[in-house]
Amino acid sequence: MVAMYKCIGCGAALQSEDKTQPGFVPANRMQDEDVICQRCFRLKNYNETPDVMMESGEFMTMLNSIFEKDGIVLKIIDVFDFKGSLIPSFNRIVGNKRVIAVINKVDLLPKSTNMNRVISRAKKMLADEGITAHETITISAIKGHNLKALLDIVSKESKGQDIYIVGTTNVGKSTLINKLIEDSTGEKDVITTSNIPGTTLGLIDIPISETQSFIDTPGVVVDSQMTHFISPKDLKVIMPKKEIKPKNFQLNEGQTLFISSLARVDFVKGERSSFTVYASDKLKIHRTKTETATDFYSKHYDTLLAPPEIESPILIEDTDIFSFRTTERSDILISGLTFVSIDEGVEVDVTVPKGVEVSLRPSVFKGV
């Protein structure tokens, strides 16, 4: 029986026959120690990746394989994209395992943010999806914030069993594991990380004792995230990398905010109100009159509203429009792009590319 070797970066089975398939490595490197595949090499050194043909169904089949295995699950949630962090059929994947909800990237939020409110909103979102978290904690994997507290929870809940790290693409799973490994062993960047969705291609088993492992799982691609409507090179534009500085706009009824070229928020009805945008500092926010907004967009989507660079005016061609009326101060969440805090008693229409998720929640910034 031929031994199967796996890439230590993404978990894909190594092979030297087909460059378009996961795990490709030149034949003369197959026997190298700690070998990584060509895809991971390019990610690690150039932050770019060749295409590989791996359908989402294959990801789900791989994830479903953990159903009957013993262990606990760390469900990673991107604080900047609650809805986009939900995995379809999550309960079917994890079975009866105990779930720890880990809200990552809190370093992106303003320091004055009430974290108890963030935890409360996350618990409600999970409960609405039928998911019960036995523990919920906020962390920053990249900054190392609250990782000791997380490890204490993991030690208490796992009882020596394996720990499965589960999440959608780009929530920071591999970054978290790399940090935990670094703190434990001193080794850095064992798992491949990137802005590009779907970096991890297989189950990666990282032993932490003779009987227990961290297991990194493939990031599940959720089509409703804005990240799937732009090119990989523009992901770094829309995804914030440092503490967000909110931008506040006073709007009158009949005015519109463009969030770069990717989303439009129309103030339909209400008294003069505050609209506070939480987004990457690389995105341009533009205010204009609603009656001329479509014409403005058609002329400037690739100039005044760029970056990111888009090839056509996607907010005109094929869109979804979401209408909301607030009864309290609320946040509009546009999956993978931004959230916008608005006052009580206003009516808004939100236009996004067709398929992008938009939702409304009570504001996590109320009373801050």
Short mmCIF file of C-alpha atoms in Angstrom, two decimals:
data_model
loop_
_atom_site.label_atom_id
_atom_site.label_comp_id
_atom_site.label_asym_id
_atom_site.label_seq_id
_atom_site.Cartn_x
_atom_site.Cartn_y
_atom_site.Cartn_z
CA MET A 1 0.00 0.00 0.00
CA VAL A 2 1.41 3.39 -1.03
CA ALA A 3 1.56 5.93 1.80
CA MET A 4 -0.47 9.08 1.23
CA TYR A 5 1.33 12.31 2.08
CA LYS A 6 -0.53 15.53 2.79
CA CYS A 7 0.48 19.15 2.35
CA ILE A 8 1.17 20.60 5.79
CA GLY A 9 -0.14 23.95 4.58
CA CYS A 10 -3.64 23.14 3.30
CA GLY A 11 -4.17 19.45 4.07
CA ALA A 12 -4.59 18.33 0.45
CA ALA A 13 -3.23 14.92 -0.56
CA LEU A 14 0.04 15.48 -2.40
CA GLN A 15 0.23 14.42 -6.04
CA SER A 16 2.44 15.23 -9.03
CA GLU A 17 0.15 14.28 -11.93
CA ASP A 18 -2.23 17.23 -12.39
CA LYS A 19 -1.39 20.91 -11.78
CA THR A 20 -5.09 21.86 -11.76
CA GLN A 21 -5.92 19.56 -8.85
CA PRO A 22 -5.34 20.19 -5.14
CA GLY A 23 -2.02 19.08 -3.67
CA PHE A 24 0.15 19.35 -6.78
CA VAL A 25 3.89 19.32 -6.16
CA PRO A 26 6.73 18.58 -8.62
CA ALA A 27 7.68 14.89 -8.51
CA ASN A 28 11.27 15.65 -7.46
CA ARG A 29 9.99 17.29 -4.23
CA MET A 30 7.54 14.61 -3.15
CA GLN A 31 9.95 13.12 -0.62
CA ASP A 32 11.05 16.43 0.90
CA GLU A 33 10.52 16.92 4.61
CA ASP A 34 7.55 19.17 5.52
CA VAL A 35 6.69 19.64 1.85
CA ILE A 36 3.97 22.08 0.85
CA CYS A 37 2.06 22.02 -2.41
CA GLN A 38 2.62 24.48 -5.24
CA ARG A 39 -0.58 26.34 -4.34
CA CYS A 40 0.52 26.90 -0.73
CA PHE A 41 4.01 27.89 -1.88
CA ARG A 42 2.53 30.64 -4.05
CA LEU A 43 0.15 31.73 -1.29
CA LYS A 44 2.90 31.90 1.27
CA ASN A 45 5.48 33.67 -0.86
CA TYR A 46 3.44 35.72 -3.31
CA ASN A 47 -0.08 35.85 -1.78
CA GLU A 48 -1.48 34.48 -5.05
CA THR A 49 -3.02 31.17 -5.96
CA PRO A 50 -3.65 29.12 -9.10
CA ASP A 51 -7.15 27.81 -9.64
CA VAL A 52 -7.94 24.32 -8.38
CA MET A 53 -11.04 22.35 -9.29
CA MET A 54 -12.69 21.51 -5.99
CA GLU A 55 -16.45 21.98 -5.85
CA SER A 56 -18.26 23.09 -2.68
CA GLY A 57 -19.98 19.69 -2.54
CA GLU A 58 -16.59 18.08 -1.99
CA PHE A 59 -15.91 20.46 0.88
CA MET A 60 -19.23 19.51 2.51
CA THR A 61 -18.57 15.78 2.06
CA MET A 62 -15.22 16.25 3.77
CA LEU A 63 -16.81 18.19 6.62
CA ASN A 64 -19.62 15.67 7.02
CA SER A 65 -16.98 13.04 7.79
CA ILE A 66 -16.50 14.53 11.28
CA PHE A 67 -20.13 13.87 12.29
CA GLU A 68 -19.50 10.55 14.03
CA LYS A 69 -16.07 11.40 15.43
CA ASP A 70 -15.56 12.33 19.07
CA GLY A 71 -14.48 15.86 19.91
CA ILE A 72 -15.66 19.41 20.41
CA VAL A 73 -16.18 22.14 17.83
CA LEU A 74 -14.85 25.68 17.79
CA LYS A 75 -17.29 27.59 15.58
CA ILE A 76 -15.40 30.65 14.35
CA ILE A 77 -17.46 33.79 13.69
CA ASP A 78 -16.14 36.87 11.90
CA VAL A 79 -17.24 39.85 14.02
CA PHE A 80 -17.33 41.88 10.83
CA ASP A 81 -19.63 39.42 9.05
CA PHE A 82 -21.99 37.59 11.43
CA LYS A 83 -24.38 36.30 8.78
CA GLY A 84 -21.62 35.31 6.38
CA SER A 85 -20.14 33.19 9.18
CA LEU A 86 -23.11 30.82 9.26
CA ILE A 87 -22.57 27.38 7.73
CA PRO A 88 -25.47 25.70 5.92
CA SER A 89 -26.47 22.43 7.64
CA PHE A 90 -24.12 23.16 10.54
CA ASN A 91 -25.93 20.85 12.98
CA ARG A 92 -25.78 18.00 10.47
CA ILE A 93 -22.01 18.45 10.26
CA VAL A 94 -21.20 18.63 13.98
CA GLY A 95 -23.81 16.20 15.34
CA ASN A 96 -24.08 16.24 19.14
CA LYS A 97 -20.65 17.72 19.78
CA ARG A 98 -20.33 20.55 22.24
CA VAL A 99 -19.91 23.88 20.43
CA ILE A 100 -17.78 26.82 21.52
CA ALA A 101 -18.61 30.01 19.61
CA VAL A 102 -15.43 32.01 18.98
CA ILE A 103 -16.03 35.57 17.76
CA ASN A 104 -12.83 36.54 15.96
CA LYS A 105 -11.31 39.80 14.68
CA VAL A 106 -12.58 41.99 17.54
CA ASP A 107 -9.43 44.09 17.04
CA LEU A 108 -11.27 45.58 14.04
CA LEU A 109 -13.99 47.13 16.21
CA PRO A 110 -13.59 50.52 17.89
CA LYS A 111 -12.09 50.08 21.36
CA SER A 112 -15.24 51.55 22.93
CA THR A 113 -17.42 48.70 21.61
CA ASN A 114 -19.44 46.88 24.27
CA MET A 115 -18.23 43.26 23.91
CA ASN A 116 -21.06 41.89 26.06
CA ARG A 117 -23.47 43.25 23.47
CA VAL A 118 -21.45 41.64 20.67
CA ILE A 119 -21.66 38.28 22.47
CA SER A 120 -25.39 38.73 23.03
CA ARG A 121 -26.00 39.42 19.32
CA ALA A 122 -23.92 36.37 18.33
CA LYS A 123 -25.83 34.10 20.71
CA LYS A 124 -29.16 35.27 19.30
CA MET A 125 -27.99 34.77 15.71
CA LEU A 126 -26.87 31.22 16.50
CA ALA A 127 -30.08 30.47 18.41
CA ASP A 128 -32.14 31.69 15.46
CA GLU A 129 -30.31 29.05 13.38
CA GLY A 130 -30.96 26.33 15.96
CA ILE A 131 -27.34 26.28 17.15
CA THR A 132 -26.58 26.10 20.88
CA ALA A 133 -23.17 27.35 21.97
CA HIS A 134 -22.06 26.02 25.34
CA GLU A 135 -19.54 28.85 25.63
CA THR A 136 -19.11 32.11 23.69
CA ILE A 137 -15.93 34.19 23.70
CA THR A 138 -14.50 37.16 21.78
CA ILE A 139 -10.90 36.98 20.53
CA SER A 140 -8.42 38.42 18.07
CA ALA A 141 -6.37 35.59 16.61
CA ILE A 142 -4.00 37.91 14.77
CA LYS A 143 -3.35 40.04 17.90
CA GLY A 144 -3.41 37.13 20.37
CA HIS A 145 -6.20 38.77 22.39
CA ASN A 146 -8.03 36.47 24.84
CA LEU A 147 -6.35 33.29 23.55
CA LYS A 148 -5.41 32.10 27.05
CA ALA A 149 -9.05 32.33 28.09
CA LEU A 150 -10.02 30.38 24.98
CA LEU A 151 -7.46 27.66 25.74
CA ASP A 152 -8.82 27.40 29.29
CA ILE A 153 -12.33 26.86 27.89
CA VAL A 154 -11.05 24.32 25.36
CA SER A 155 -9.19 22.40 28.08
CA LYS A 156 -12.31 22.28 30.26
CA GLU A 157 -14.74 21.32 27.49
CA SER A 158 -12.65 18.92 25.41
CA LYS A 159 -11.75 16.47 28.19
CA GLY A 160 -8.84 15.22 26.10
CA GLN A 161 -10.81 14.82 22.86
CA ASP A 162 -9.93 16.38 19.50
CA ILE A 163 -10.83 20.01 18.77
CA TYR A 164 -12.36 20.72 15.35
CA ILE A 165 -11.98 24.28 14.05
CA VAL A 166 -14.96 25.02 11.80
CA GLY A 167 -16.01 28.14 9.90
CA THR A 168 -16.79 29.77 6.60
CA THR A 169 -14.03 31.10 4.35
CA ASN A 170 -11.84 33.87 5.71
CA VAL A 171 -13.10 33.96 9.31
CA GLY A 172 -9.55 33.40 10.57
CA LYS A 173 -9.52 29.67 11.37
CA SER A 174 -6.00 28.97 10.14
CA THR A 175 -4.68 32.17 11.70
CA LEU A 176 -6.10 31.08 15.05
CA ILE A 177 -4.54 27.61 14.84
CA ASN A 178 -1.18 29.07 13.77
CA LYS A 179 -1.25 31.33 16.82
CA LEU A 180 -2.17 28.48 19.17
CA ILE A 181 0.62 26.31 17.71
CA GLU A 182 3.11 29.17 17.97
CA ASP A 183 2.22 29.73 21.62
CA SER A 184 2.56 26.00 22.31
CA THR A 185 5.58 24.97 20.22
CA GLY A 186 7.22 28.12 18.88
CA GLU A 187 6.60 27.09 15.25
CA LYS A 188 5.19 29.86 13.04
CA ASP A 189 2.81 29.82 10.05
CA VAL A 190 2.34 26.04 9.92
CA ILE A 191 -1.08 26.38 8.26
CA THR A 192 -1.56 28.36 5.04
CA THR A 193 -3.40 31.65 5.54
CA SER A 194 -4.52 34.13 2.92
CA ASN A 195 -7.17 36.70 2.03
CA ILE A 196 -8.28 34.30 -0.69
CA PRO A 197 -11.37 32.22 0.26
CA GLY A 198 -10.91 28.47 0.44
CA THR A 199 -7.24 28.39 1.44
CA THR A 200 -7.50 25.16 3.44
CA LEU A 201 -8.34 22.19 1.18
CA GLY A 202 -8.41 19.26 3.59
CA LEU A 203 -8.61 18.22 7.23
CA ILE A 204 -5.29 19.17 8.83
CA ASP A 205 -4.48 17.20 11.98
CA ILE A 206 -2.12 19.01 14.37
CA PRO A 207 -1.27 16.83 17.41
CA ILE A 208 -0.99 18.70 20.70
CA SER A 209 -0.53 15.58 22.82
CA GLU A 210 -0.35 11.83 22.29
CA THR A 211 -4.14 11.58 22.29
CA GLN A 212 -5.42 15.01 21.24
CA SER A 213 -5.24 17.19 18.13
CA PHE A 214 -6.41 20.49 16.73
CA ILE A 215 -8.08 19.75 13.41
CA ASP A 216 -8.37 22.58 10.87
CA THR A 217 -11.24 22.06 8.44
CA PRO A 218 -11.86 23.57 4.99
CA GLY A 219 -13.49 26.98 4.99
CA VAL A 220 -17.06 26.59 3.74
CA VAL A 221 -17.79 28.91 0.82
CA VAL A 222 -20.96 30.95 1.43
CA ASP A 223 -22.17 32.49 -1.82
CA SER A 224 -23.97 35.38 -0.07
CA GLN A 225 -20.68 37.06 0.93
CA MET A 226 -19.60 40.15 -1.01
CA THR A 227 -16.11 38.66 -1.32
CA HIS A 228 -17.34 36.38 -4.11
CA PHE A 229 -18.31 39.31 -6.33
CA ILE A 230 -14.86 40.83 -6.66
CA SER A 231 -11.44 39.67 -7.83
CA PRO A 232 -9.01 38.06 -5.34
CA LYS A 233 -6.62 41.01 -5.61
CA ASP A 234 -9.35 43.37 -4.41
CA LEU A 235 -10.18 41.36 -1.28
CA LYS A 236 -7.56 43.32 0.66
CA VAL A 237 -9.42 46.50 -0.30
CA ILE A 238 -12.79 45.56 1.18
CA MET A 239 -11.54 43.56 4.16
CA PRO A 240 -10.36 45.79 7.03
CA LYS A 241 -6.99 44.96 8.56
CA LYS A 242 -6.89 47.43 11.43
CA GLU A 243 -9.25 49.10 13.89
CA ILE A 244 -12.16 50.60 11.99
CA LYS A 245 -12.62 54.34 12.25
CA PRO A 246 -16.37 54.89 11.84
CA LYS A 247 -17.48 57.52 9.32
CA ASN A 248 -20.56 59.49 10.32
CA PHE A 249 -22.94 61.15 7.86
CA GLN A 250 -25.99 63.31 8.59
CA LEU A 251 -28.60 62.45 5.97
CA ASN A 252 -31.94 63.91 5.01
CA GLU A 253 -34.79 61.96 3.53
CA GLY A 254 -34.10 61.54 -0.19
CA GLN A 255 -30.34 61.13 0.11
CA THR A 256 -28.18 58.11 -0.73
CA LEU A 257 -24.90 56.68 0.51
CA PHE A 258 -22.74 54.60 -1.83
CA ILE A 259 -20.38 52.13 -0.14
CA SER A 260 -17.77 52.23 -2.90
CA SER A 261 -19.25 50.68 -6.04
CA LEU A 262 -20.64 47.65 -4.20
CA ALA A 263 -23.66 48.82 -2.18
CA ARG A 264 -26.19 51.61 -2.04
CA VAL A 265 -28.23 52.80 0.97
CA ASP A 266 -31.21 55.05 0.21
CA PHE A 267 -32.78 57.10 3.04
CA VAL A 268 -36.44 56.69 2.06
CA LYS A 269 -38.32 58.27 4.96
CA GLY A 270 -37.62 59.88 8.32
CA GLU A 271 -36.27 62.92 10.11
CA ARG A 272 -32.68 64.05 9.53
CA SER A 273 -30.63 61.15 10.89
CA SER A 274 -27.15 59.85 11.56
CA PHE A 275 -25.75 57.08 9.34
CA THR A 276 -22.47 55.65 10.69
CA VAL A 277 -20.46 53.46 8.33
CA TYR A 278 -18.06 50.79 9.63
CA ALA A 279 -15.89 49.63 6.74
CA SER A 280 -12.35 49.27 5.46
CA ASP A 281 -10.53 52.59 5.32
CA LYS A 282 -9.70 51.83 1.67
CA LEU A 283 -13.35 52.06 0.61
CA LYS A 284 -14.81 55.36 -0.56
CA ILE A 285 -18.15 56.44 0.89
CA HIS A 286 -20.08 58.94 -1.21
CA ARG A 287 -23.28 60.87 -0.41
CA THR A 288 -25.61 62.11 -3.15
CA LYS A 289 -29.30 62.78 -3.89
CA THR A 290 -31.41 59.66 -4.38
CA GLU A 291 -33.10 61.12 -7.46
CA THR A 292 -29.77 61.37 -9.28
CA ALA A 293 -28.02 58.39 -7.64
CA THR A 294 -28.49 55.91 -10.48
CA ASP A 295 -27.13 58.34 -13.05
CA PHE A 296 -24.20 59.21 -10.76
CA TYR A 297 -23.38 55.52 -10.29
CA SER A 298 -23.49 54.69 -14.00
CA LYS A 299 -20.96 57.47 -14.67
CA HIS A 300 -18.62 56.96 -11.71
CA TYR A 301 -18.75 53.30 -10.56
CA ASP A 302 -15.24 52.72 -11.95
CA THR A 303 -13.74 56.11 -11.09
CA LEU A 304 -14.95 58.14 -8.10
CA LEU A 305 -16.36 55.05 -6.37
CA ALA A 306 -13.33 52.82 -7.00
CA PRO A 307 -11.60 50.80 -5.57
CA PRO A 308 -12.35 47.97 -5.92
CA GLU A 309 -12.18 47.74 -9.68
CA ILE A 310 -15.30 46.21 -11.23
CA GLU A 311 -15.89 45.61 -14.91
CA SER A 312 -19.54 46.67 -15.07
CA PRO A 313 -22.09 48.66 -13.01
CA ILE A 314 -23.30 45.74 -10.88
CA LEU A 315 -25.72 47.88 -8.83
CA ILE A 316 -27.72 48.53 -11.99
CA GLU A 317 -27.50 45.24 -13.87
CA ASP A 318 -28.63 42.47 -11.49
CA THR A 319 -29.49 43.43 -7.93
CA ASP A 320 -31.46 42.68 -4.79
CA ILE A 321 -33.16 45.48 -2.85
CA PHE A 322 -33.80 45.11 0.89
CA SER A 323 -36.21 47.47 2.68
CA PHE A 324 -36.03 48.11 6.43
CA ARG A 325 -37.89 50.27 8.95
CA THR A 326 -36.17 50.62 12.32
CA THR A 327 -37.91 50.65 15.69
CA GLU A 328 -34.65 51.16 17.60
CA ARG A 329 -31.07 52.12 16.75
CA SER A 330 -29.95 49.34 14.42
CA ASP A 331 -27.10 48.02 12.28
CA ILE A 332 -27.53 47.14 8.62
CA LEU A 333 -25.18 44.23 7.86
CA ILE A 334 -24.01 43.79 4.27
CA SER A 335 -22.25 40.43 4.26
CA GLY A 336 -18.50 40.67 3.75
CA LEU A 337 -18.49 44.44 3.16
CA THR A 338 -19.75 46.72 5.95
CA PHE A 339 -22.31 47.49 8.57
CA VAL A 340 -24.10 50.81 8.84
CA SER A 341 -25.63 52.03 12.11
CA ILE A 342 -28.86 54.00 11.68
CA ASP A 343 -31.28 55.76 14.02
CA GLU A 344 -34.66 54.63 15.24
CA GLY A 345 -37.69 55.44 13.08
CA VAL A 346 -36.13 55.57 9.63
CA GLU A 347 -36.95 53.71 6.42
CA VAL A 348 -34.12 52.65 4.12
CA ASP A 349 -33.64 50.66 0.93
CA VAL A 350 -30.36 48.78 0.48
CA THR A 351 -29.25 47.73 -3.01
CA VAL A 352 -26.56 45.07 -3.45
CA PRO A 353 -25.44 42.62 -6.16
CA LYS A 354 -27.97 39.82 -6.49
CA GLY A 355 -27.30 37.08 -3.94
CA VAL A 356 -25.49 39.16 -1.31
CA GLU A 357 -26.97 38.80 2.18
CA VAL A 358 -28.29 41.96 3.91
CA SER A 359 -29.85 41.91 7.37
CA LEU A 360 -30.84 44.17 10.26
CA ARG A 361 -29.97 43.76 13.96
CA PRO A 362 -30.20 45.91 17.09
CA SER A 363 -27.01 47.97 17.13
CA VAL A 364 -23.99 46.61 18.98
CA PHE A 365 -22.92 50.23 19.43
CA LYS A 366 -26.00 51.44 21.28
CA GLY A 367 -25.07 53.13 24.51
CA VAL A 368 -21.32 52.96 23.82
#
